[in-house]
Short mmCIF file of C-alpha atoms in Angstrom, two decimals:
data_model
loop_
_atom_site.label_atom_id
_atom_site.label_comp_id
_atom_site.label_asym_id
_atom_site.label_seq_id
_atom_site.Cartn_x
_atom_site.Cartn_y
_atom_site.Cartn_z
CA UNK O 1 0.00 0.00 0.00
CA UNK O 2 1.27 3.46 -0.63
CA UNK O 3 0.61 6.48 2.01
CA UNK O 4 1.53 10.21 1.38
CA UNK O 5 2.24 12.52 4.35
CA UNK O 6 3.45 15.67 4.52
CA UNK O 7 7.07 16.41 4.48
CA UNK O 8 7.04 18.86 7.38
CA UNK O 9 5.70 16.21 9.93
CA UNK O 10 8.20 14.72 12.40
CA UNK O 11 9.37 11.81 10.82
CA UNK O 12 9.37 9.75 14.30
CA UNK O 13 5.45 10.35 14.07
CA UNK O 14 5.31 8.82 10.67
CA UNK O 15 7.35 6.16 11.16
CA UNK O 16 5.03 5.22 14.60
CA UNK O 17 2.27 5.34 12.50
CA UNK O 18 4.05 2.86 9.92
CA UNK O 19 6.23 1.06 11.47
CA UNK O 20 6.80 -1.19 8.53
CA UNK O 21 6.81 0.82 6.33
CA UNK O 22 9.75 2.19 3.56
CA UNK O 23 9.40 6.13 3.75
CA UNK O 24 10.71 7.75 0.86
CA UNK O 25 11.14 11.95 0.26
CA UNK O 26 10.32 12.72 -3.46
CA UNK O 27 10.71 16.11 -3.34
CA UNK O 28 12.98 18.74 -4.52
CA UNK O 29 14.84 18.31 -1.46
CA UNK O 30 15.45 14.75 -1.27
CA UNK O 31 18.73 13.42 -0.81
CA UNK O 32 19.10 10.55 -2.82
CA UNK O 33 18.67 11.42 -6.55
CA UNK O 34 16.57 8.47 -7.54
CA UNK O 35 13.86 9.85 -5.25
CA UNK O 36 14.43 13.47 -6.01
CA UNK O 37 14.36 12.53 -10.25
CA UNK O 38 10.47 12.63 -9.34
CA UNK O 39 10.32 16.14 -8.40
CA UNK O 40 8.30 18.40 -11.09
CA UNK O 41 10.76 20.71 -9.92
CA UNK O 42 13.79 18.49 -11.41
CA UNK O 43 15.42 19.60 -14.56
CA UNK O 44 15.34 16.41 -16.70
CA UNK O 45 15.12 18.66 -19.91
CA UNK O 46 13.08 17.98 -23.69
CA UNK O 47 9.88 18.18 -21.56
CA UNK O 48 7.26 19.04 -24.62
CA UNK O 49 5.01 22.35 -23.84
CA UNK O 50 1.67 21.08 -24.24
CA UNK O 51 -0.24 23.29 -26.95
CA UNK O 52 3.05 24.62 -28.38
CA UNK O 53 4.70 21.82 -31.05
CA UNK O 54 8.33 22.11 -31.45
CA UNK O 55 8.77 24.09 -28.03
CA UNK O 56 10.66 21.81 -24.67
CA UNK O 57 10.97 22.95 -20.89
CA UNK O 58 13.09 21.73 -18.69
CA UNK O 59 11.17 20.90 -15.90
CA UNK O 60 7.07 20.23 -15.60
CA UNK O 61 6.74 22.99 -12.68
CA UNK O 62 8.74 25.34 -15.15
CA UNK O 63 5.88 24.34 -17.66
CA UNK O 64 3.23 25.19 -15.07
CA UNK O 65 4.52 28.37 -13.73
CA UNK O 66 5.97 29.76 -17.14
CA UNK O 67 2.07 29.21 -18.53
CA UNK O 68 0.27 31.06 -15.81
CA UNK O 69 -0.95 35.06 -16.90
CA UNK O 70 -1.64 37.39 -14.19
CA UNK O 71 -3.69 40.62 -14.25
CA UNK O 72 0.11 42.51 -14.17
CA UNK O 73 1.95 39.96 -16.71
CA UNK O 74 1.30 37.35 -19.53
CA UNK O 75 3.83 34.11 -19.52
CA UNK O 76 7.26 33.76 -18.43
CA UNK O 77 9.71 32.33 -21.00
CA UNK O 78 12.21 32.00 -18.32
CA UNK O 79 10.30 29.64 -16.26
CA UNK O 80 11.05 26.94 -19.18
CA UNK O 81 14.58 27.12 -19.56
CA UNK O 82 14.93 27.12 -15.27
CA UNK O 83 17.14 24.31 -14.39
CA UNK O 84 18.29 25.47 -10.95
CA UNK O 85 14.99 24.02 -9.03
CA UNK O 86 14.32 27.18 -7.50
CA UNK O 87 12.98 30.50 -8.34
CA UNK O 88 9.97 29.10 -10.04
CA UNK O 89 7.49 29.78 -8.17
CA UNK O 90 5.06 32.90 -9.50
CA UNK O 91 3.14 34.14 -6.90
CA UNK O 92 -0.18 36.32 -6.30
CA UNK O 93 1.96 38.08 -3.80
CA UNK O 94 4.36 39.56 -6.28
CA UNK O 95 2.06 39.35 -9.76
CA UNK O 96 -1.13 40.16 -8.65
CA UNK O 97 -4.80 38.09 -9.33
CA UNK O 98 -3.94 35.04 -11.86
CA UNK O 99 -6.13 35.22 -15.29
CA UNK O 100 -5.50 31.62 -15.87
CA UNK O 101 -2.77 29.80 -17.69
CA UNK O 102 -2.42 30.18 -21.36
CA UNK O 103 -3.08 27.49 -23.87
CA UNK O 104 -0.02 27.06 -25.33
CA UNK O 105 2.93 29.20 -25.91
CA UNK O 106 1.42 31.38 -29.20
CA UNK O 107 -2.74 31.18 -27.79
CA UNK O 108 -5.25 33.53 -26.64
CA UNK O 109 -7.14 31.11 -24.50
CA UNK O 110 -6.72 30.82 -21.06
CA UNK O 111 -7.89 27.72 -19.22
CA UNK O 112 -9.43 27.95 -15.35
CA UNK O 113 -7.52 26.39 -12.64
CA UNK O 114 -8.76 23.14 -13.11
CA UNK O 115 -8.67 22.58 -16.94
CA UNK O 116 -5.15 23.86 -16.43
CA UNK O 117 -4.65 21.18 -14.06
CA UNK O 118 -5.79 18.43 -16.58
CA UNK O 119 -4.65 19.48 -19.93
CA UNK O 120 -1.33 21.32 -18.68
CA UNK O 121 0.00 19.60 -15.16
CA UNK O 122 -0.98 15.94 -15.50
CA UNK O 123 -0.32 15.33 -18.86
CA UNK O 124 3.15 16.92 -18.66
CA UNK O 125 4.02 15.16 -15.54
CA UNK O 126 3.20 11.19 -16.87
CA UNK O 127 4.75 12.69 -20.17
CA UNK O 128 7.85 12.79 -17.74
CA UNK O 129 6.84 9.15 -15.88
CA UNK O 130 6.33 7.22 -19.23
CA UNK O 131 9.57 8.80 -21.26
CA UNK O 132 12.38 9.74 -19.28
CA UNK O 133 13.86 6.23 -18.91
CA UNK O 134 15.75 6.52 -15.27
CA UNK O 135 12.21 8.14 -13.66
CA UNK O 136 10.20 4.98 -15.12
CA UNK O 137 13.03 2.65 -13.91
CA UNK O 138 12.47 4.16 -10.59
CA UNK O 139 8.78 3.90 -10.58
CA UNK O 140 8.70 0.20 -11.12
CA UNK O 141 10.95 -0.10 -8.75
CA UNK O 142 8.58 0.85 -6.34
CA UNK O 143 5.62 -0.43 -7.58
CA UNK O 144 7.28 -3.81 -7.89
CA UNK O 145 8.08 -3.16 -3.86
CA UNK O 146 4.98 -1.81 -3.05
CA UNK O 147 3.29 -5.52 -4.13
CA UNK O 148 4.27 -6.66 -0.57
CA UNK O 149 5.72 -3.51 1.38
CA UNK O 150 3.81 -0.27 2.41
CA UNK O 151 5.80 2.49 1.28
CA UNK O 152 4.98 6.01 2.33
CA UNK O 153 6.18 9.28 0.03
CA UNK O 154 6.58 12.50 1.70
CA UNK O 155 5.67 15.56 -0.27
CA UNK O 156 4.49 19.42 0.96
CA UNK O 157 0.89 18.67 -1.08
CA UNK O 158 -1.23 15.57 0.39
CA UNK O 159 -4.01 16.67 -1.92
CA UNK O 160 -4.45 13.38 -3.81
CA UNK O 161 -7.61 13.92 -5.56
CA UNK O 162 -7.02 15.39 -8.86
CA UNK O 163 -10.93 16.90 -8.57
CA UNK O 164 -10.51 18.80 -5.40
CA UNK O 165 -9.08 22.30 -6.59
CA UNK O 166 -9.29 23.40 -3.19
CA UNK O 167 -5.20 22.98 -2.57
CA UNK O 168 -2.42 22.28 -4.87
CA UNK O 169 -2.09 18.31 -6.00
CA UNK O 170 0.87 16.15 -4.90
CA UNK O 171 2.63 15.17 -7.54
CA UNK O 172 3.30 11.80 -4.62
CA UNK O 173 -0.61 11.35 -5.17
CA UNK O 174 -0.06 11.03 -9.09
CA UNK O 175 2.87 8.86 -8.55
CA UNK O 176 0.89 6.83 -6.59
CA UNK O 177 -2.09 7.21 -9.11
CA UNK O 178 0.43 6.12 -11.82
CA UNK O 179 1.34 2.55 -10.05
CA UNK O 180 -2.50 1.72 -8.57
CA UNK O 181 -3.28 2.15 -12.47
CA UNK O 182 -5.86 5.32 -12.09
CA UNK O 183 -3.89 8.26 -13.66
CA UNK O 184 -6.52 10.15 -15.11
CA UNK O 185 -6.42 9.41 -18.85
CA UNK O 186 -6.64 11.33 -21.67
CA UNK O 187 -9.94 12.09 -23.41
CA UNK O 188 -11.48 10.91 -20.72
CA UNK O 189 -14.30 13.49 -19.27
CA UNK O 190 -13.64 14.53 -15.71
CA UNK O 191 -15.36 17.00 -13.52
CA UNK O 192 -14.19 19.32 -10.47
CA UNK O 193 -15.97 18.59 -7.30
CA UNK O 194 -18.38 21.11 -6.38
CA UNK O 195 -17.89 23.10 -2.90
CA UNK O 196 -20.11 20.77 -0.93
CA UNK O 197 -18.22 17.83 -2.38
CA UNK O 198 -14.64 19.15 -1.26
CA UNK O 199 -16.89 20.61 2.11
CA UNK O 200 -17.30 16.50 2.34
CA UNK O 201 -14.18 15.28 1.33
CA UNK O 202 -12.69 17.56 3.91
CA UNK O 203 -14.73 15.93 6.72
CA UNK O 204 -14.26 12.68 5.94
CA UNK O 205 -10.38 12.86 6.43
CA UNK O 206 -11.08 14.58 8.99
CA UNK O 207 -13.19 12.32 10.75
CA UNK O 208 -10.45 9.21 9.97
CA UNK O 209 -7.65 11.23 11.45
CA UNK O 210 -9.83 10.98 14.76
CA UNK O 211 -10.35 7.79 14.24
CA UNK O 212 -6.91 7.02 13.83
CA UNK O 213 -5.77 8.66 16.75
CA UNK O 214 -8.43 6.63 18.93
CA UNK O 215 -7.27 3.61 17.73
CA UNK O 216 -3.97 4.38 18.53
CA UNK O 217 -5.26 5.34 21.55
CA UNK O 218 -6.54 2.07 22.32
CA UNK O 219 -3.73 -0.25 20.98
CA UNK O 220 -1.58 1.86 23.49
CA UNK O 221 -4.29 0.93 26.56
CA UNK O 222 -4.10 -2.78 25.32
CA UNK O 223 -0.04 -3.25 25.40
CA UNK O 224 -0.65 -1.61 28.69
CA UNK O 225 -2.44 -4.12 30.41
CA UNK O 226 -1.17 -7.71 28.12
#
């Protein structure tokens, strides 16, 4: 089974809650390469820009950022040549209100957050999972481990439903998607959820962190007294 948790938790609380458990960083940050290859912030180069034939980025966040238009500015052209894995980030903060993200490099369209997501983001970042060679070696690596080991992947997003445009998506959720077989595929019709469905969705993992602390809770009261 694979888990995502956030990055920023203390890694002695993860590791209580899976004790078994391999626990692998796949972000920017990571140590290890192979586990840090699967950053959208890693600069594998030739990444096509969707909408724009003939034109590569480096990196898929470089794609995502360089794409967005803000009520002050249109695209960034640097964003796609960024190999440094920092200073990518585009920000309301410093731009202003976003517009969208532009439909390709030389288009007038801008898409809404979530089209964006699925016609820009995912596409670009299982472009990156099926073709660069060393991040598909790595994948089936751990999809071949995950058959009989929990593995858990730490990432700053644990927004695994592509749908819920309430928070960013962790690119550890599509990895995870991409093993289990339910990346969302192409030409396929999908739908954002609505505010009462992310108002639900919300609750519910809300409601099984509580439970999970009660039965942790309990298995603690149990070893007590055996």
């Amino acid at each position: 089974m694979i888990y995502i948790e956030n990055k920023k938790r203390k890694l002695e609380k993860i590791q209580e809650q899976y004790p078994n458990a391999d626990i692998l960083d796949i972000t920017s940050t990571a140590s290890a390469r192979y586990a840090q290859i699967l950053s959208p912030f890693f600069p594998h180069g030739n990444i096509p820009i969707p909408f724009s034939p003939g034109h590569y980025a480096t990196c898929v966040e470089g794609i995502w950022q360089g794409l967005k238009v803000f009520e002050s500015c249109g695209i960034d052209m640097d964003s796609f040549t960024n190999t440094t894995m920092s200073g990518l980030k585009r920000t309301v903060r410093r731009f202003g209100p976003p517009r969208g993200h532009q439909k390709g490099l030389n288009s007038t369209e801008l898409l809404n957050y979530f089209d964006a997501r699925m016609l820009i983001y995912l596409p670009t970042y299982k472009w990156v999972l099926d073709n660069v060679a060393e991040v598909h070696k790595v994948v089936m690596h751990i999809a071949e481990r995950a058959k009989d080991h929990d593995i858990v992947f730490l990432d700053y997003n644990t927004n695994t439903e592509f749908r819920d445009t309430s928070t960013p998506i962790s690119h550890a959720g599509l990895v995870k998607l991409y093993i289990e077989g339910k990346y969302p595929q192409e030409g396929e019709t999908y739908l954002p959820f609505t505010a009462e469905e992310i108002a639900q969705r919300k609750e519910a993992i809300k409601e099984a962190k509580k439970q999970a602390k009660k039965n942790k809770k309990e298995n603690k009261q149990l070893n007590l007294f055996e």
